[in-house]
CSV table of C-alpha atoms in Angstrom, one decimal:
chain,number,residue,atom,x,y,z
A,1,MET,CA,0.0,-0.3,-0.1
A,2,LEU,CA,2.7,2.5,0.9
A,3,ASN,CA,4.5,1.6,-2.2
A,4,TRP,CA,1.5,2.8,-4.3
A,5,ILE,CA,1.1,6.1,-2.4
A,6,LEU,CA,4.5,6.7,-3.0
A,7,ASN,CA,4.3,6.2,-6.6
A,8,GLN,CA,1.4,7.7,-7.3
A,9,PHE,CA,3.6,11.0,-5.8
A,10,LYS,CA,6.2,10.2,-8.1
A,11,ARG,CA,3.9,10.1,-11.3
A,12,GLN,CA,2.2,13.4,-10.0
A,13,SER,CA,6.0,15.2,-9.8
A,14,ALA,CA,6.8,13.7,-13.2
A,15,GLU,CA,3.7,15.1,-14.7
A,16,ASP,CA,4.0,18.4,-13.2
A,17,LEU,CA,8.0,18.6,-14.1
A,18,GLU,CA,6.9,17.8,-17.9
A,19,ARG,CA,4.0,20.7,-17.8
A,20,ALA,CA,6.9,22.8,-16.1
A,21,ARG,CA,9.4,21.8,-19.2
A,22,GLU,CA,6.2,22.8,-21.7
A,23,MET,CA,5.5,26.0,-20.0
A,24,VAL,CA,9.0,27.3,-19.8
A,25,LYS,CA,9.8,26.3,-23.3
A,26,ALA,CA,6.8,28.1,-24.8
A,27,ALA,CA,7.3,31.4,-22.6
A,28,GLY,CA,10.9,31.3,-24.3
A,29,ARG,CA,9.5,31.0,-27.5
A,30,GLY,CA,7.3,34.0,-26.8
A,31,ALA,CA,4.0,32.5,-26.5
A,32,ARG,CA,1.9,34.2,-23.8
A,33,THR,CA,1.7,32.0,-20.4
A,34,ASP,CA,-1.6,32.2,-18.5
A,35,LEU,CA,-0.7,33.6,-14.9
A,36,ALA,CA,-3.1,31.3,-13.2
A,37,ASN,CA,-1.8,28.2,-14.4
A,38,ALA,CA,1.5,29.6,-13.8
A,39,HIS,CA,0.8,29.7,-10.3
A,40,ASP,CA,-0.8,26.8,-10.1
A,41,LEU,CA,2.2,25.1,-11.4
A,42,ALA,CA,4.9,26.9,-9.0
A,43,ARG,CA,2.5,25.7,-6.4
A,44,ALA,CA,2.2,21.8,-7.5
A,45,LEU,CA,6.0,22.2,-7.4
A,46,GLY,CA,6.5,24.0,-4.0
A,47,VAL,CA,8.2,26.9,-5.3
A,48,LYS,CA,7.3,30.1,-3.4
A,49,VAL,CA,6.4,32.8,-5.4
A,50,ALA,CA,4.5,36.2,-4.1
A,51,VAL,CA,1.2,36.6,-4.5
A,52,ASP,CA,1.5,39.9,-7.0
A,53,ALA,CA,4.3,38.3,-9.0
A,54,SER,CA,3.8,38.8,-13.0
A,55,ALA,CA,3.6,35.6,-15.5
A,56,ASP,CA,7.6,36.5,-16.1
A,57,GLN,CA,8.6,36.2,-12.9
A,58,VAL,CA,7.0,32.9,-11.8
A,59,ILE,CA,8.5,31.5,-15.2
A,60,HIS,CA,11.5,32.6,-14.1
A,61,ALA,CA,11.1,31.3,-10.6
A,62,ILE,CA,9.6,27.7,-12.5
A,63,ARG,CA,13.2,28.0,-14.8
A,64,ARG,CA,15.3,28.5,-11.9
A,65,TYR,CA,13.6,25.6,-9.8
A,66,LEU,CA,14.0,23.4,-13.2
A,67,THR,CA,17.6,24.4,-13.5
A,68,ARG,CA,18.8,23.8,-9.9
A,69,ARG,CA,17.2,20.1,-10.1
A,70,GLY,CA,18.6,19.1,-13.3
A,71,GLU,CA,15.3,19.0,-15.2
A,72,MET,CA,16.3,21.8,-17.8
């Protein structure tokens, strides 16, 4: 049972990491980023950003997080 629970967390984390990579790549190409989605993704990853942070600031924080984890 414990292994199943841990696998669920790992899968969720992998999905969040993939969404984060795609969001950062899209922002790098100049695509508009939905601020609410960016904040939700940052929260899911555990990245702390200010409530009034702009989409660019949130993307930058997510990019730093991915770089530190070696996921970029």
